[in-house]
Tab-separated table of C-alpha atoms in Angstrom:
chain	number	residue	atom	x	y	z
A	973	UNK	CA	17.909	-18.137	31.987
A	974	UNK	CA	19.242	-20.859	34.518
A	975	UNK	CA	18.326	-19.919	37.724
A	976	UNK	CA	21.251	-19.036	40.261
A	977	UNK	CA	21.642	-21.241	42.977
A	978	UNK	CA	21.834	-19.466	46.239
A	979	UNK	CA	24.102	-21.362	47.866
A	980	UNK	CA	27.444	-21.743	45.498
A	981	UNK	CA	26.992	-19.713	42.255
A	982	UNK	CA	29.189	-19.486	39.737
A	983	UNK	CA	29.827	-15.946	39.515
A	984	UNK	CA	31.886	-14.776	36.230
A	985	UNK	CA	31.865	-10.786	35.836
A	986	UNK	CA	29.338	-10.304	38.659
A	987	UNK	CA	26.845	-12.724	37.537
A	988	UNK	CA	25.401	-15.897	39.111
A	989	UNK	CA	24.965	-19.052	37.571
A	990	UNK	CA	23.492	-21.730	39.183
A	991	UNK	CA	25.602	-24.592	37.231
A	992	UNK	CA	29.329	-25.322	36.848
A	993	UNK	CA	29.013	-27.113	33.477
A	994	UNK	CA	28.825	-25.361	30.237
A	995	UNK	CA	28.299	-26.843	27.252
A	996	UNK	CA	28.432	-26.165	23.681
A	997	UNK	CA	26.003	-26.883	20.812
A	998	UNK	CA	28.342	-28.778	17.592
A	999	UNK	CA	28.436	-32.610	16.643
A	1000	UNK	CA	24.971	-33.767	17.808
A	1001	UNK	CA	23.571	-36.374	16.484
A	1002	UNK	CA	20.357	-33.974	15.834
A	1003	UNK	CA	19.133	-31.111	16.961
A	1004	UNK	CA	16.736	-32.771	19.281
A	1005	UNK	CA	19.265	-34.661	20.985
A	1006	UNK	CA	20.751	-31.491	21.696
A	1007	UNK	CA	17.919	-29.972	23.337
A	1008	UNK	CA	17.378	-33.346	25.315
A	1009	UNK	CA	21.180	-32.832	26.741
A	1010	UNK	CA	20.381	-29.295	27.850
A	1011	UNK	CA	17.364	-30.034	29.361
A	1012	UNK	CA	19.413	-32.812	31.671
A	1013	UNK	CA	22.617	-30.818	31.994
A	1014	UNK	CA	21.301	-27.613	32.442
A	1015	UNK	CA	24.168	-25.751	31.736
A	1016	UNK	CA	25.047	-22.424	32.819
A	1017	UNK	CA	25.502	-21.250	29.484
A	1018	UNK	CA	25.974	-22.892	25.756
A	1019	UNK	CA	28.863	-21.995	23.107
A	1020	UNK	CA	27.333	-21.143	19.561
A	1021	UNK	CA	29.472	-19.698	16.793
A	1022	UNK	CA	28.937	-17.731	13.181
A	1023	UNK	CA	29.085	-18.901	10.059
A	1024	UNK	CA	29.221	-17.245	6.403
A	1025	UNK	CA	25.708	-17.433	5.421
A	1026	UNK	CA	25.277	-19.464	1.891
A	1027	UNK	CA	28.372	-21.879	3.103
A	1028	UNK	CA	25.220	-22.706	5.713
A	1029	UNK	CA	21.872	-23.162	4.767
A	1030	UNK	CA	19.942	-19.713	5.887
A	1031	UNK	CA	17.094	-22.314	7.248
A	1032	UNK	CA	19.654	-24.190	9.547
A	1033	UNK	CA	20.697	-20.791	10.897
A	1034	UNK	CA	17.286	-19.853	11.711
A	1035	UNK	CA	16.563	-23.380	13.102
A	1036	UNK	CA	19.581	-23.346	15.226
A	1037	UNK	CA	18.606	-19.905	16.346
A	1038	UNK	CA	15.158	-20.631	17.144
A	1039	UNK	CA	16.111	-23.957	19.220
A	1040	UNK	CA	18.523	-20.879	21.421
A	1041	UNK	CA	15.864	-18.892	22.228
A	1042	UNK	CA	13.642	-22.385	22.840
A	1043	UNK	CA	16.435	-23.212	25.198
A	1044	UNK	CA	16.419	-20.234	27.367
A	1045	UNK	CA	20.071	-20.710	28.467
A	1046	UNK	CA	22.518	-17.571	28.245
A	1047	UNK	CA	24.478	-17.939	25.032
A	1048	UNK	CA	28.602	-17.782	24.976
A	1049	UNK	CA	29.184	-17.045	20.877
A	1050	UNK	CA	32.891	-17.905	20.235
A	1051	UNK	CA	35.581	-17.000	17.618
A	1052	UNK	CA	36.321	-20.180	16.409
A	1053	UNK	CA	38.657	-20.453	13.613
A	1054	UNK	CA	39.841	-17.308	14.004
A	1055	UNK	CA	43.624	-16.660	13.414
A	1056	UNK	CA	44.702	-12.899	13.776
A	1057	UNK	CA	43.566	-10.398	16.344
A	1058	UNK	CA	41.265	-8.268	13.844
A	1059	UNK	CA	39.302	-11.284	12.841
A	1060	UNK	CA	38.601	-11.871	16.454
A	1061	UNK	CA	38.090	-8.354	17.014
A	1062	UNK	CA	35.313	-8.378	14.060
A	1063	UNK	CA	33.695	-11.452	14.699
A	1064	UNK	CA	33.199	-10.568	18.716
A	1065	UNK	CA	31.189	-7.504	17.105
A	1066	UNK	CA	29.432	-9.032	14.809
A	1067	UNK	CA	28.229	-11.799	17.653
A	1068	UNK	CA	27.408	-9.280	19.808
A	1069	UNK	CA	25.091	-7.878	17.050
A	1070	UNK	CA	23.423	-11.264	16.540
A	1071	UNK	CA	23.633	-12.792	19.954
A	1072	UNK	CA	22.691	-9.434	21.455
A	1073	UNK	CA	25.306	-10.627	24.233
A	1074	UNK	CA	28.633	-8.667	25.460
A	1075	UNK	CA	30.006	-12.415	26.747
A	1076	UNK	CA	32.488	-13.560	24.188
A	1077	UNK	CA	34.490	-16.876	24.083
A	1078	UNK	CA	37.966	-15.135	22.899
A	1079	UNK	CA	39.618	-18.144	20.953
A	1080	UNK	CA	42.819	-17.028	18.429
A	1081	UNK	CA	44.177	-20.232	17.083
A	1082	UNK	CA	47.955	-20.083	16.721
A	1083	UNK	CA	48.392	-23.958	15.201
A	1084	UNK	CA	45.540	-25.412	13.233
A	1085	UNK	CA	46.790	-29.341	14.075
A	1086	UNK	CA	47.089	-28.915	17.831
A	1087	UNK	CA	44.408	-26.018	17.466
A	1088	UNK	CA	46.387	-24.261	20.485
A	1089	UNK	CA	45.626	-20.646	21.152
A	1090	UNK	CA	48.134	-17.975	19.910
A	1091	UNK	CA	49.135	-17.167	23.262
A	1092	UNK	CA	51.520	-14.523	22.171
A	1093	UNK	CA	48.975	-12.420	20.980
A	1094	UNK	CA	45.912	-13.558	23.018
A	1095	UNK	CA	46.876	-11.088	25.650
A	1096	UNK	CA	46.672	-7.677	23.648
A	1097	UNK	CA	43.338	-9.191	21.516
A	1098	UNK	CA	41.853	-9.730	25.482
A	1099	UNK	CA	42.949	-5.662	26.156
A	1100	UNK	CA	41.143	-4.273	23.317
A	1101	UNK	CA	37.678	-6.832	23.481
A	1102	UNK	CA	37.555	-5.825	27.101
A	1103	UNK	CA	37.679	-2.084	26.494
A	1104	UNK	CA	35.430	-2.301	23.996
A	1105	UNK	CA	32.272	-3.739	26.774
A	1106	UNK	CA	33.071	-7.474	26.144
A	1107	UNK	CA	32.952	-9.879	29.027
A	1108	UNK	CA	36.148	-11.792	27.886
A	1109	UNK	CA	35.974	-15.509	28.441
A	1110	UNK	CA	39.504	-16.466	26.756
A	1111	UNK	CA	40.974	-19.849	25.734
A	1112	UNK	CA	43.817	-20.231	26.660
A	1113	UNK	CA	46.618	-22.824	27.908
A	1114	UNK	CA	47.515	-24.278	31.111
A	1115	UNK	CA	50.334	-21.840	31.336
A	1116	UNK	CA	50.352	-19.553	34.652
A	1117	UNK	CA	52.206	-16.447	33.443
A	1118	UNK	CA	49.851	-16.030	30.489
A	1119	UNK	CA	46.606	-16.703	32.626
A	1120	UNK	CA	48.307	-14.240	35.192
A	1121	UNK	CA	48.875	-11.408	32.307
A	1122	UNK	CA	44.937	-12.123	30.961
A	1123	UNK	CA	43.758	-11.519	34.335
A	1124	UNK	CA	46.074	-8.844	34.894
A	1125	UNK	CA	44.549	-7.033	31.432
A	1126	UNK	CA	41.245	-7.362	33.302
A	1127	UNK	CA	40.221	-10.903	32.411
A	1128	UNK	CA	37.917	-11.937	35.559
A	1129	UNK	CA	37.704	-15.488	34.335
A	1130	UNK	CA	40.389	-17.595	32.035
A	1131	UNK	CA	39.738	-21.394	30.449
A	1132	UNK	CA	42.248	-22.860	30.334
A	1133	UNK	CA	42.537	-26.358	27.842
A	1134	UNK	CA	42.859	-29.934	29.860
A	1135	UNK	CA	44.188	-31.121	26.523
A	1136	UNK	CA	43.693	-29.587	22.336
A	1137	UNK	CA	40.189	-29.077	21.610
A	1138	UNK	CA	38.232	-32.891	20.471
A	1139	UNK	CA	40.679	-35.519	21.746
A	1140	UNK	CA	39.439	-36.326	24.886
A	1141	UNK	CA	42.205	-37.188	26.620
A	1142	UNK	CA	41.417	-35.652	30.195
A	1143	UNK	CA	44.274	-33.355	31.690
A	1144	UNK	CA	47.324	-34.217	30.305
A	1145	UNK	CA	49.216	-31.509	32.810
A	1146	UNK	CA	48.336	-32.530	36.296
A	1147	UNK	CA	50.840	-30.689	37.645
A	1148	UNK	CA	50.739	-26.947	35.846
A	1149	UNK	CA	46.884	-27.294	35.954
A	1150	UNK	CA	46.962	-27.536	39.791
A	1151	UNK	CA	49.831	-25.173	40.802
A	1152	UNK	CA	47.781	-22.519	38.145
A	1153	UNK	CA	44.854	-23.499	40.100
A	1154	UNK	CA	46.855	-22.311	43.533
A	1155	UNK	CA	48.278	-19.593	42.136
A	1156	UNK	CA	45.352	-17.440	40.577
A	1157	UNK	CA	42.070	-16.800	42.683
A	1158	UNK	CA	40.066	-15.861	39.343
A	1159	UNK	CA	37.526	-18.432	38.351
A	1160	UNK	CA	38.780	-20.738	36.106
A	1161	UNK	CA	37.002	-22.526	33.566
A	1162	UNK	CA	38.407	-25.887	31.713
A	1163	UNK	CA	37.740	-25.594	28.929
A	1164	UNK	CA	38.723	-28.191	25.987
A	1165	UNK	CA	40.281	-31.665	26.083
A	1166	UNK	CA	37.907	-33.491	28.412
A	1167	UNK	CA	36.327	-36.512	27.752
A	1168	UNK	CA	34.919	-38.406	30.288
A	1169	UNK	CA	32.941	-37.332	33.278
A	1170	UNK	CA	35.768	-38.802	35.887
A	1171	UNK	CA	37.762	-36.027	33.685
A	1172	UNK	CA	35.527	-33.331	34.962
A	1173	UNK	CA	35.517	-34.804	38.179
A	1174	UNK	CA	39.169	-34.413	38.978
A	1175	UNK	CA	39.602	-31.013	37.180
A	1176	UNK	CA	36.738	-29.546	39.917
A	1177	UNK	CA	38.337	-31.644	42.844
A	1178	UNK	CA	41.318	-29.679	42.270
A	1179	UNK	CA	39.269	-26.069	42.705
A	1180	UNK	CA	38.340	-25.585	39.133
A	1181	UNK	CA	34.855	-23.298	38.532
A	1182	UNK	CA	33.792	-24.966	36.204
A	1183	UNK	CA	33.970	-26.894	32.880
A	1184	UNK	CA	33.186	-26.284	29.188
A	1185	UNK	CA	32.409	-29.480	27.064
A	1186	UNK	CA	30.999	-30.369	23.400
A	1187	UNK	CA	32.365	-33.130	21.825
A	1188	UNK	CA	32.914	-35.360	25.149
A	1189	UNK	CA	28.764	-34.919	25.368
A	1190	UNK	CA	27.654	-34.703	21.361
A	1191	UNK	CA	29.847	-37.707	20.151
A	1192	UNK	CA	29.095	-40.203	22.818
A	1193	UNK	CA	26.768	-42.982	22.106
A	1194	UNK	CA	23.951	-41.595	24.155
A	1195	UNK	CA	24.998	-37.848	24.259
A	1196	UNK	CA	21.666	-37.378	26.670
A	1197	UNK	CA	23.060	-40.077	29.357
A	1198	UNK	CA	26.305	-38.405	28.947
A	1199	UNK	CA	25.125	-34.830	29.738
A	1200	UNK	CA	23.866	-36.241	32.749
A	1201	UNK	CA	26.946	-38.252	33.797
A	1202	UNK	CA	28.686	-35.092	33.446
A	1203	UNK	CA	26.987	-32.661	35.080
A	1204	UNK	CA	26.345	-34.976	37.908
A	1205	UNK	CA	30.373	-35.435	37.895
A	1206	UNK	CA	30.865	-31.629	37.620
A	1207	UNK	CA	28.556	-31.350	40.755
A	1208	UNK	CA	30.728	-34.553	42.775
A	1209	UNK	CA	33.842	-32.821	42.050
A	1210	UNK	CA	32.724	-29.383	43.201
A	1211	UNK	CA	31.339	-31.333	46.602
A	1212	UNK	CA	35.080	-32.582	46.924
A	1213	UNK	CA	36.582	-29.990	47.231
A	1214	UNK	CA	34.539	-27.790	49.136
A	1215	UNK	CA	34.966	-30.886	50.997
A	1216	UNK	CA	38.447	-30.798	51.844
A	1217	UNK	CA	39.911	-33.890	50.802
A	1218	UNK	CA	41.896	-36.133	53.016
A	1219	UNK	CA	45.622	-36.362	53.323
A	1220	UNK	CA	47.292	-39.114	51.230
A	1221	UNK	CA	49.266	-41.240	53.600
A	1222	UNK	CA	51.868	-43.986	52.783
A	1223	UNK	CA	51.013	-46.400	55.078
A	1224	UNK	CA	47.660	-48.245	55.936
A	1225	UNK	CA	46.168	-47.107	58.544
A	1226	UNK	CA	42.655	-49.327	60.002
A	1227	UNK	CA	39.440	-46.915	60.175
A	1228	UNK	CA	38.182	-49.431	62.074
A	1229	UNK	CA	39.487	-48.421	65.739
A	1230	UNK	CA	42.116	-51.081	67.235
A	1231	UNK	CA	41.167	-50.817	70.582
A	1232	UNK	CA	38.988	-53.808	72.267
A	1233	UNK	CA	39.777	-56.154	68.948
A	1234	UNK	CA	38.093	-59.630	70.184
A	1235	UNK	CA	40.825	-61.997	70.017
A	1236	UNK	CA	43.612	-59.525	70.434
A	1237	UNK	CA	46.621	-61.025	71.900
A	1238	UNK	CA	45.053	-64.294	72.866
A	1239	UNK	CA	46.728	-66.596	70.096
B	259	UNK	CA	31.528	-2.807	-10.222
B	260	UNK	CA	32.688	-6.390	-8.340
B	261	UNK	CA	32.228	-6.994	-4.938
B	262	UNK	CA	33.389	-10.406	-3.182
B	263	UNK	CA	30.520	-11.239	-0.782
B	264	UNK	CA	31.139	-14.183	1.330
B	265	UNK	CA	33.827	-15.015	-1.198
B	266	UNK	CA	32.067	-14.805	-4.356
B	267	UNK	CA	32.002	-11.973	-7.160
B	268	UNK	CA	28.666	-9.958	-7.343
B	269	UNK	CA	28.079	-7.479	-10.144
B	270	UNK	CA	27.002	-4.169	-8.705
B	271	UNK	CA	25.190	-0.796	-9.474
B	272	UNK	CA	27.636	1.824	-9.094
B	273	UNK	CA	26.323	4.102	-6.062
B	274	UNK	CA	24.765	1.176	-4.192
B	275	UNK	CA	24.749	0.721	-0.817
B	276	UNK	CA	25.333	-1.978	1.687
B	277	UNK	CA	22.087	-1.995	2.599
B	278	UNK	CA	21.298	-2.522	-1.581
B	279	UNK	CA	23.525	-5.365	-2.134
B	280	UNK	CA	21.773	-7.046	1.205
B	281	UNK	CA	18.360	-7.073	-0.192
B	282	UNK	CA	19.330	-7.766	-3.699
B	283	UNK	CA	21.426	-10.752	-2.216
B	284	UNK	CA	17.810	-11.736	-0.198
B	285	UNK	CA	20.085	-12.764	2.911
B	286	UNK	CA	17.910	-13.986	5.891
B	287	UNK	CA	18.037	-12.440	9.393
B	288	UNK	CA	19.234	-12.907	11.744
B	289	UNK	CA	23.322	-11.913	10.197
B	290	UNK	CA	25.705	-9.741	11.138
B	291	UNK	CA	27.835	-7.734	8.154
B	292	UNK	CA	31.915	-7.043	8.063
B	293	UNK	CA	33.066	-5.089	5.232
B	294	UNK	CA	36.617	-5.395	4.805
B	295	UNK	CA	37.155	-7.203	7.737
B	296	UNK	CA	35.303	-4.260	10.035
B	297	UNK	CA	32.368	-4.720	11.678
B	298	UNK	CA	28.981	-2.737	10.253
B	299	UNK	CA	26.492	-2.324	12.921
B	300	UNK	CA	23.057	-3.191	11.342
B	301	UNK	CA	22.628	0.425	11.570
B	302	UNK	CA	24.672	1.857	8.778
B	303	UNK	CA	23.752	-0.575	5.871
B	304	UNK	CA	21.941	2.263	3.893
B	305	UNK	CA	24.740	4.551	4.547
B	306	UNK	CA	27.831	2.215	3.860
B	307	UNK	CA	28.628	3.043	-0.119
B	308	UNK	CA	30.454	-0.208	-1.874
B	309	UNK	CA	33.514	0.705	-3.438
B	310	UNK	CA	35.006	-1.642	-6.054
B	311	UNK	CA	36.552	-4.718	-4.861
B	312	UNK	CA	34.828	-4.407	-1.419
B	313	UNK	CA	35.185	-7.655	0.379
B	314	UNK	CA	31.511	-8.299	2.221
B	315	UNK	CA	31.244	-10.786	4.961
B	316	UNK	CA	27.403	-11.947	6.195
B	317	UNK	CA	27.766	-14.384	8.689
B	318	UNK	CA	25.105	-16.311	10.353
B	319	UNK	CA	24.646	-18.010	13.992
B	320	UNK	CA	25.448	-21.784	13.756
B	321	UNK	CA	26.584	-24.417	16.457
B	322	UNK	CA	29.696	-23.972	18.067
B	323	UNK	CA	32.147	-25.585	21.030
């Protein structure tokens, strides 16, 4: 368990965290290059998912799940690849069976090429997971009235994508990603679509929580130093803004002060 | 009788349980079961009866994002 830092937790459904990066656990170059980039990041939590035993090896299951409880670091399961509320439903059960965890990352994929969540049903499939004892952690898009009607179902969290899930391309929605971020007080998570750590950066300058990564980390050429640049990035950006950043100005303006210039007015 | 488990046909005993089909099958734990697309709780193998043309799911913790 990550220890909670005293002075600016994370806090999602009551609990502390003591980091604002979370990362997930696909596309590493091996196993122990995943538990190299944990170690470094030392993320709040890490994503895992279930597969159809037989379609995986029952040996890499029980290697993956031994390298979890190695890790010591809270585990988010997901519903990945789900497409209708009653898989979702199902599949949040049967993690919480496995994973002996009520957190659940709620994703219901509505379009398989842009893998964007089904956000006309994502709201009732939030409902019924969080009267049935989940702690809801939904994927969802950058779009405020559906983040509003998540929390409004009881959502205390929503993670919102910075761009579809594996491309990288950092937040391709400035502006609805930072009036969402002024208009709901829940903590938001981005989750999706990042890919470099200046990414992450930006995303927590503008009040984010926090940020949820995998392929950005796993598929970089030294997915170790890259869990590192991020979660030093993560912790930059959440500096900045508690911070306050500066006004941007249109004209120059000298820092250094103008009075008693040598020189001035003697040519 | 046929089951589908994980998506391929199993010949059954008539009368057998979840729980029967599970050890006959030799899955390894940690797994969590859906029949039907509902969730069993690990508790109610033994007294889940298949019925013909059950669809069994057995799913297994791997990496995710």
């Amino acid at each position: 368990m990550s220890k909670p830092s005293p002075a600016d937790p994370l806090i999602l459904y009551g609990q502390a965290f003591g980091s604002r990066l979370l990362l997930g656990t696909s596309r590493y170059p091996s196993p122990r290059v995943m538990q190299q980039a944990l170690r470094i990041a030392q993320p709040a939590m890490v994503t895992a998912s279930l597969r159809r035993q037989g379609a995986v090896s029952a040996e890499a299951s029980k290697n993956f799940w031994e390298l979890l409880k190695e890790a010591d670091i809270p585990v988010l399961p997901n519903t990945a690849g789900c497409h209708s509320p009653q898989e979702v439903i199902t599949t949040s059960q049967m993690a919480r069976e496995v994973f002996g965890t009520d957190w659940i990352k709620l994703e219901l994929i509505g379009d398989d090429y842009t893998l964007q969540p089904d956000t006309l049903q994502l709201v009732q499939v939030a409902d019924t997971l969080l009267k049935d004892g989940f702690k809801v952690l939904p994927y969802c898009t950058e779009d405020l009235v559906l983040c509003k009607r998540l929390v409004d179902v009881g959502c205390q969290a929503v993670m919102p994508w910075a761009a579809p899930i594996g491309t990288g391309k950092g937040p391709i929605n400035p502006y609805a990603m930072r009036i969402l971020r002024e208009r709901l007080e829940v903590p938001m998570i981005i989750d999706a679509g990042l890919g470099l750590p200046s990414h992450a950066c930006q995303v927590m300058e503008w009040g984010y929580d926090a940020v949820l990564l995998n392929t950005a980390v796993a598929t970089a050429t030294d997915p170790v130093a890259m869990a590192d640049a991020f979660a030093k990035a993560v912790q930059a950006g959440r500096g900045a803004f508690l911070g306050g950043a500066m006004s941007e100005q249109q004209a120059a303006q000298p820092s250094t002060p103008v009075l008693g210039t040598p020189f001035w007015h003697q040519t | 009788m046929k089951v589908l488990v994980n998506r391929i046909a199993q010949e059954v005993a008539a009368g057998s349980s979840l729980q029967d089909l599970l050890q006959a099958l030799d899955f390894k734990a940690p797994y969590a079961v859906a029949r039907n697309l509902n969730f069993v709780p690990r508790g109610q193998y033994a007294a889940t009866p298949l019925q013909e043309g059950d669809q069994i799911e057995v799913i297994s913790p791997i990496t995710g994002g």
